[in-house]
């Protein structure tokens, strides 16, 4: 059944999933769709691993390890212990229960199933009320050109702990990728009210989504307000390498840089109170709130702020049309 109203959130992993959970909690059941980065996906030990999709699945399914923000709370590591004993690569932690998803996904993809379809089934089994939409059904890999050579995302992020200096990024496979029919249905639906860019890393997590040919145009053509939540608080990233990468790419870690990065796509920006002084200089509507999302109440507050800005923009558009 098509919901009466829909909000689409664009998300990477841990930080994005926090806001997605906030959105899910403040919206009526079934009204959230999440468009998820798959540039972090890789094949490891012969298994197809989709960390951001699984982080959303576990977070919205209520089984995530809340301390780390990824993986499951109820997890054991017998497989990893034995892999280590056998001298296998142990830098990427795969819990025993988590492993089942990777095995099943790999088996079903090899049998010709689409990632979108099998993730929807996983989501149903985890009791997720929102729609989880991979950014594409064909593989796209975020590759980082670093001082240590070209690195696949998980090798940069987990194995090397984001240490190598980043010179450039590219998204291998993006040119062949396409927005899925499931996503286009959401974007073409009259029920769509707003698009929210979660405070995920703009370069590592949102750019791969926007690199899919036709994605930017399809988001814009939806005609609804597009709001970004800044991943920076007072020039620093809450978690992860956003500020470090911005500095290495020669970009100032400021709200102005986030606004100009998303220029032509977004209509408004949610900033932390710590950045309120920057608001006036930005050529777009801004709403300030505390954007740190430690508790569930924080996530709901940031979600409500993003929706409030979207609603205000919709109303002012309706007034100017009248
Ligand atoms: N993050 C880590 O920091 N270390 C890990 O060993 C690790 C394993 C892992 C396994 C499955 C999964 O779905 C996620 C995992 N992550 C791990 C998180 C992941 O690397 C990042 O959260 C995202 O790719 C960044 O958005």
Short mmCIF file of C-alpha atoms and ligand atoms in Angstrom, two decimals:
data_model
loop_
_atom_site.label_atom_id
_atom_site.label_comp_id
_atom_site.label_asym_id
_atom_site.label_seq_id
_atom_site.Cartn_x
_atom_site.Cartn_y
_atom_site.Cartn_z
CA UNK A 1 0.00 0.00 0.00
CA UNK A 2 1.36 3.47 -0.88
CA UNK A 3 1.72 5.61 2.26
CA UNK A 4 -0.19 8.92 2.39
CA UNK A 5 3.07 10.78 2.76
CA UNK A 6 6.76 9.92 2.34
CA UNK A 7 10.07 11.43 3.41
CA UNK A 8 13.23 10.26 1.67
CA UNK A 9 16.50 10.35 3.65
CA UNK A 10 19.93 9.95 2.01
CA UNK A 11 22.29 8.14 4.36
CA UNK A 12 25.70 6.64 4.85
CA UNK A 13 26.36 4.43 7.88
CA UNK A 14 26.46 5.22 11.59
CA UNK A 15 25.71 9.00 11.69
CA UNK A 16 23.08 8.79 8.97
CA UNK A 17 21.39 5.82 10.65
CA UNK A 18 21.01 7.87 13.84
CA UNK A 19 19.01 10.53 12.02
CA UNK A 20 17.08 7.90 10.05
CA UNK A 21 16.00 6.36 13.36
CA UNK A 22 14.94 9.82 14.60
CA UNK A 23 12.95 10.37 11.41
CA UNK A 24 11.31 6.96 11.69
CA UNK A 25 10.26 7.75 15.27
CA UNK A 26 8.75 11.17 14.52
CA UNK A 27 6.99 10.13 11.29
CA UNK A 28 3.89 7.93 11.10
CA UNK A 29 4.77 4.24 10.49
CA UNK A 30 5.85 3.42 6.95
CA UNK A 31 6.41 7.03 5.83
CA UNK A 32 10.22 6.91 5.73
CA UNK A 33 12.31 5.66 2.81
CA UNK A 34 16.10 5.63 3.14
CA UNK A 35 18.36 5.85 0.10
CA UNK A 36 21.59 4.22 1.25
CA UNK A 37 25.19 4.56 0.10
CA UNK A 38 26.66 1.34 -1.30
CA UNK A 39 30.08 2.81 -2.15
CA UNK A 40 31.43 1.24 1.09
CA UNK A 41 30.43 -2.23 -0.11
CA UNK A 42 33.18 -4.71 -0.84
CA UNK A 43 33.90 -8.38 -1.36
CA UNK A 44 35.83 -9.83 1.58
CA UNK A 45 36.55 -13.53 2.19
CA UNK A 46 34.42 -14.15 -0.89
CA UNK A 47 31.40 -12.48 0.73
CA UNK A 48 29.49 -9.42 -0.48
CA UNK A 49 29.42 -7.01 2.46
CA UNK A 50 27.20 -3.89 2.46
CA UNK A 51 28.10 -2.08 5.70
CA UNK A 52 25.87 0.99 5.37
CA UNK A 53 22.78 -0.99 4.35
CA UNK A 54 23.35 -3.41 7.23
CA UNK A 55 23.92 -0.54 9.68
CA UNK A 56 20.51 0.89 8.67
CA UNK A 57 18.95 -2.57 8.87
CA UNK A 58 20.29 -3.21 12.38
CA UNK A 59 19.58 0.33 13.63
CA UNK A 60 15.99 0.47 12.35
CA UNK A 61 15.52 -3.20 13.28
CA UNK A 62 16.46 -2.39 16.90
CA UNK A 63 19.37 -4.86 17.10
CA UNK A 64 22.36 -2.56 16.51
CA UNK A 65 25.32 -2.45 18.89
CA UNK A 66 24.57 1.06 20.14
CA UNK A 67 28.09 1.66 21.51
CA UNK A 68 29.80 1.20 18.14
CA UNK A 69 26.85 2.13 15.91
CA UNK A 70 27.39 -0.83 13.53
CA UNK A 71 27.10 -4.59 13.90
CA UNK A 72 24.69 -6.31 16.27
CA UNK A 73 24.34 -6.02 20.03
CA UNK A 74 23.65 -9.74 20.50
CA UNK A 75 26.76 -11.02 18.75
CA UNK A 76 29.42 -13.71 19.16
CA UNK A 77 32.77 -13.99 17.38
CA UNK A 78 33.50 -17.72 17.08
CA UNK A 79 34.10 -17.37 13.33
CA UNK A 80 36.64 -14.55 13.82
CA UNK A 81 38.47 -16.48 16.56
CA UNK A 82 38.86 -19.50 14.31
CA UNK A 83 39.75 -17.34 11.27
CA UNK A 84 42.52 -15.72 13.35
CA UNK A 85 43.77 -19.15 14.53
CA UNK A 86 43.95 -20.27 10.89
CA UNK A 87 46.01 -17.16 9.97
CA UNK A 88 43.19 -15.56 7.91
CA UNK A 89 42.67 -11.78 7.53
CA UNK A 90 41.19 -10.58 10.82
CA UNK A 91 41.19 -6.78 10.42
CA UNK A 92 37.48 -6.63 9.48
CA UNK A 93 35.28 -7.94 12.28
CA UNK A 94 32.46 -10.23 11.21
CA UNK A 95 30.19 -11.45 13.98
CA UNK A 96 28.61 -14.89 13.74
CA UNK A 97 25.05 -13.61 13.31
CA UNK A 98 26.13 -10.75 11.03
CA UNK A 99 27.91 -13.31 8.85
CA UNK A 100 24.58 -14.93 7.95
CA UNK A 101 23.48 -11.79 6.08
CA UNK A 102 26.72 -11.70 4.07
CA UNK A 103 26.47 -15.40 3.20
CA UNK A 104 22.81 -15.13 2.21
CA UNK A 105 23.33 -11.91 0.25
CA UNK A 106 26.30 -13.40 -1.63
CA UNK A 107 24.35 -16.57 -2.45
CA UNK A 108 21.27 -14.68 -3.64
CA UNK A 109 23.21 -12.08 -5.67
CA UNK A 110 25.10 -14.93 -7.36
CA UNK A 111 21.72 -16.46 -8.24
CA UNK A 112 20.83 -13.22 -10.05
CA UNK A 113 18.64 -11.51 -7.44
CA UNK A 114 18.69 -7.72 -7.11
CA UNK A 115 20.22 -6.13 -4.00
CA UNK A 116 17.08 -3.96 -3.58
CA UNK A 117 14.81 -7.00 -3.47
CA UNK A 118 16.87 -9.03 -1.03
CA UNK A 119 17.47 -6.05 1.29
CA UNK A 120 13.70 -5.44 1.36
CA UNK A 121 13.24 -9.05 2.48
CA UNK A 122 15.93 -8.76 5.15
CA UNK A 123 14.26 -5.54 6.36
CA UNK A 124 10.89 -7.26 6.58
CA UNK A 125 12.39 -10.11 8.63
CA UNK A 126 13.97 -7.57 11.02
CA UNK A 127 10.61 -5.83 11.42
CA UNK A 128 11.89 -2.60 9.83
CA UNK A 129 8.96 -0.29 9.09
CA UNK A 130 10.87 1.97 6.66
CA UNK A 131 11.93 1.21 3.10
CA UNK A 132 15.69 0.62 2.68
CA UNK A 133 16.74 1.46 -0.87
CA UNK A 134 20.30 0.77 -2.08
CA UNK A 135 21.56 3.63 -4.29
CA UNK A 136 21.96 1.11 -7.12
CA UNK A 137 21.66 -2.60 -7.79
CA UNK A 138 25.01 -2.75 -9.56
CA UNK A 139 28.28 -2.41 -7.59
CA UNK A 140 29.89 1.00 -7.07
CA UNK A 141 33.17 1.20 -5.12
CA UNK A 142 34.45 4.32 -3.38
CA UNK A 143 38.18 4.43 -4.09
CA UNK A 144 40.50 6.82 -2.30
CA UNK A 145 43.65 8.13 -3.92
CA UNK A 146 45.98 8.41 -0.92
CA UNK A 147 49.65 8.75 -0.11
CA UNK A 148 49.52 4.96 0.50
CA UNK A 149 48.17 4.35 -3.02
CA UNK A 150 44.59 3.78 -4.20
CA UNK A 151 42.52 2.16 -1.46
CA UNK A 152 39.10 0.55 -1.33
CA UNK A 153 36.94 2.28 1.26
CA UNK A 154 37.03 -0.40 4.01
CA UNK A 155 40.81 -0.77 3.67
CA UNK A 156 41.16 3.00 4.19
CA UNK A 157 38.50 3.26 6.90
CA UNK A 158 38.94 0.12 8.99
CA UNK A 159 42.29 -1.49 8.15
CA UNK A 160 44.27 1.77 8.01
CA UNK A 161 41.96 3.71 10.42
CA UNK A 162 41.65 6.69 8.03
CA UNK A 163 45.35 7.49 8.57
CA UNK A 164 46.62 7.94 4.96
CA UNK A 165 46.31 11.45 3.57
CA UNK A 166 43.56 11.60 0.92
CA UNK A 167 44.27 13.36 -2.41
CA UNK A 168 41.13 12.51 -4.38
CA UNK A 169 38.12 10.20 -4.51
CA UNK A 170 36.47 8.28 -7.31
CA UNK A 171 33.46 6.01 -7.52
CA UNK A 172 34.28 3.00 -9.71
CA UNK A 173 31.21 1.57 -11.42
CA UNK A 174 29.15 4.73 -10.91
CA UNK A 175 28.90 5.41 -14.66
CA UNK A 176 27.17 2.04 -15.17
CA UNK A 177 24.88 2.41 -12.14
CA UNK A 178 21.26 3.61 -12.40
CA UNK A 179 18.65 4.76 -9.86
CA UNK A 180 16.39 1.77 -9.20
CA UNK A 181 12.71 1.65 -10.18
CA UNK A 182 11.85 1.46 -6.46
CA UNK A 183 13.64 4.77 -5.83
CA UNK A 184 12.15 6.42 -8.92
CA UNK A 185 8.68 5.38 -7.71
CA UNK A 186 9.35 7.22 -4.44
CA UNK A 187 10.68 10.30 -6.26
CA UNK A 188 7.79 10.36 -8.74
CA UNK A 189 5.15 9.81 -6.04
CA UNK A 190 2.79 12.64 -5.10
CA UNK A 191 3.17 11.40 -1.51
CA UNK A 192 6.79 12.61 -1.33
CA UNK A 193 7.06 15.59 1.06
CA UNK A 194 10.78 16.15 1.58
CA UNK A 195 14.27 14.84 0.93
CA UNK A 196 16.69 14.96 3.88
CA UNK A 197 20.45 14.56 3.48
CA UNK A 198 21.60 12.97 6.73
CA UNK A 199 24.73 14.34 8.47
CA UNK A 200 26.82 11.63 6.81
CA UNK A 201 30.21 12.43 5.31
CA UNK A 202 29.38 14.49 2.16
CA UNK A 203 32.48 13.25 0.31
CA UNK A 204 32.55 9.58 1.38
CA UNK A 205 28.89 8.76 1.96
CA UNK A 206 26.59 11.17 0.08
CA UNK A 207 28.73 11.87 -3.01
CA UNK A 208 28.71 8.19 -4.11
CA UNK A 209 24.88 8.35 -4.11
CA UNK A 210 24.94 11.59 -6.13
CA UNK A 211 27.50 10.07 -8.53
CA UNK A 212 24.89 7.64 -9.88
CA UNK A 213 23.97 9.12 -13.29
CA UNK A 214 20.53 10.75 -13.19
CA UNK A 215 20.36 10.76 -9.37
CA UNK A 216 20.82 14.50 -8.80
CA UNK A 217 18.38 15.34 -11.59
CA UNK A 218 15.81 12.87 -10.25
CA UNK A 219 16.11 14.30 -6.73
CA UNK A 220 15.68 17.87 -8.02
CA UNK A 221 12.84 16.90 -10.36
CA UNK A 222 10.86 15.56 -7.38
CA UNK A 223 10.10 19.24 -6.67
CA UNK A 224 10.04 18.80 -2.87
CA UNK A 225 12.32 20.74 -0.48
CA UNK A 226 15.76 19.13 -0.10
CA UNK A 227 17.31 19.75 3.32
CA UNK A 228 20.81 18.81 4.47
CA UNK A 229 21.83 18.37 8.10
CA UNK A 230 25.41 19.57 8.48
CA UNK A 231 27.84 16.89 9.70
CA UNK A 232 29.99 19.59 11.35
CA UNK A 233 29.67 21.11 14.82
CA UNK A 234 31.91 24.12 15.31
CA UNK A 235 34.21 23.05 12.46
CA UNK A 236 34.63 19.49 13.73
CA UNK A 237 32.98 16.22 12.73
CA UNK A 238 31.18 14.37 15.52
CA UNK A 239 32.70 11.07 14.40
CA UNK A 240 34.75 9.87 11.47
CA UNK A 241 37.09 11.60 9.07
CA UNK A 242 34.89 14.36 7.57
CA UNK A 243 36.92 17.32 8.89
CA UNK A 244 40.25 15.51 8.24
CA UNK A 245 39.34 14.77 4.62
CA UNK A 246 38.08 18.32 4.05
CA UNK A 247 41.39 19.67 5.33
CA UNK A 248 43.38 17.23 3.14
CA UNK A 249 41.34 18.22 0.08
CA UNK A 250 42.01 21.90 0.86
CA UNK A 251 38.43 22.67 1.90
CA UNK A 252 37.68 24.68 5.05
CA UNK A 253 35.61 22.62 7.54
CA UNK A 254 32.76 25.15 7.77
CA UNK A 255 29.00 25.38 7.08
CA UNK A 256 29.80 27.52 4.01
CA UNK A 257 31.78 24.62 2.52
CA UNK A 258 28.92 22.19 3.18
CA UNK A 259 26.43 24.63 1.61
CA UNK A 260 28.62 25.16 -1.44
CA UNK A 261 29.30 21.41 -1.77
CA UNK A 262 25.55 20.79 -2.03
CA UNK A 263 24.85 23.98 -4.04
CA UNK A 264 22.20 23.46 -6.72
CA UNK A 265 20.83 20.44 -4.87
CA UNK A 266 19.67 21.58 -1.43
CA UNK A 267 17.15 24.25 -0.47
CA UNK A 268 17.99 24.56 3.23
CA UNK A 269 20.51 23.56 5.86
CA UNK A 270 20.19 22.49 9.49
CA UNK A 271 23.17 23.71 11.53
CA UNK A 272 24.25 23.27 15.12
CA UNK A 273 23.81 26.27 17.43
CA UNK A 274 27.64 26.38 17.59
CA UNK A 275 27.59 27.40 13.90
CA UNK A 276 24.71 29.89 14.14
CA UNK A 277 27.04 32.81 13.39
CA UNK A 278 27.61 31.36 9.89
CA UNK A 279 23.90 31.23 9.05
CA UNK A 280 23.51 34.77 7.74
CA UNK A 281 26.34 34.45 5.23
CA UNK A 282 24.74 31.38 3.63
CA UNK A 283 22.52 32.07 0.65
CA UNK A 284 19.81 29.68 1.83
CA UNK A 285 17.33 29.18 4.68
CA UNK A 286 18.95 27.78 7.82
CA UNK A 287 17.51 26.30 11.02
CA UNK A 288 19.74 25.91 14.08
CA UNK A 289 19.37 23.25 16.75
CA UNK A 290 21.68 21.02 18.83
CA UNK A 291 22.72 18.51 16.15
CA UNK A 292 24.70 16.16 18.42
CA UNK A 293 22.73 12.90 18.45
CA UNK A 294 23.70 10.96 21.59
CA UNK A 295 20.25 9.99 22.85
CA UNK A 296 17.03 8.92 21.15
CA UNK A 297 15.52 12.28 22.12
CA UNK A 298 18.42 14.02 20.31
CA UNK A 299 17.73 12.02 17.15
CA UNK A 300 14.06 12.91 17.28
CA UNK A 301 14.88 16.59 17.85
CA UNK A 302 17.23 16.78 14.83
CA UNK A 303 14.70 14.86 12.70
CA UNK A 304 11.92 17.23 13.75
CA UNK A 305 14.13 20.25 12.94
CA UNK A 306 14.89 18.97 9.43
CA UNK A 307 11.19 18.27 8.81
CA UNK A 308 10.23 21.68 10.23
CA UNK A 309 12.56 23.44 7.79
CA UNK A 310 11.19 21.36 4.89
CA UNK A 311 7.59 22.17 5.89
CA UNK A 312 8.40 25.90 6.18
CA UNK A 313 9.92 25.86 2.69
CA UNK A 314 6.93 23.98 1.22
CA UNK A 315 4.54 26.53 2.79
CA UNK A 316 6.50 29.51 1.53
CA UNK A 317 6.56 27.97 -1.98
CA UNK A 318 2.79 27.41 -1.82
CA UNK A 319 2.29 31.03 -0.69
CA UNK A 320 4.41 32.42 -3.52
CA UNK A 321 2.47 30.29 -6.05
CA UNK A 322 -0.89 31.57 -4.70
N1 LIG B 1 33.92 -0.81 11.42
C1 LIG B 1 35.09 -0.87 12.08
O1 LIG B 1 35.57 0.16 12.54
N2 LIG B 1 35.75 -2.07 12.25
C2 LIG B 1 35.25 -3.24 11.77
O2 LIG B 1 35.88 -4.30 11.93
C3 LIG B 1 33.98 -3.21 11.10
C4 LIG B 1 33.37 -4.35 10.62
C5 LIG B 1 32.08 -4.27 10.04
C6 LIG B 1 31.42 -5.42 9.64
C7 LIG B 1 30.16 -5.35 9.07
C8 LIG B 1 29.55 -4.10 8.92
O3 LIG B 1 28.32 -4.03 8.38
C9 LIG B 1 30.19 -2.94 9.32
C10 LIG B 1 31.46 -3.00 9.88
N3 LIG B 1 32.13 -1.86 10.29
C11 LIG B 1 33.35 -1.94 10.93
C12 LIG B 1 31.54 -0.54 10.07
C13 LIG B 1 31.87 0.03 8.68
O4 LIG B 1 33.20 -0.11 8.31
C14 LIG B 1 31.56 1.55 8.65
O5 LIG B 1 30.58 1.90 9.57
C15 LIG B 1 31.01 2.07 7.37
O6 LIG B 1 31.41 1.46 6.21
C16 LIG B 1 31.18 3.60 7.30
O7 LIG B 1 29.94 4.11 7.03
#
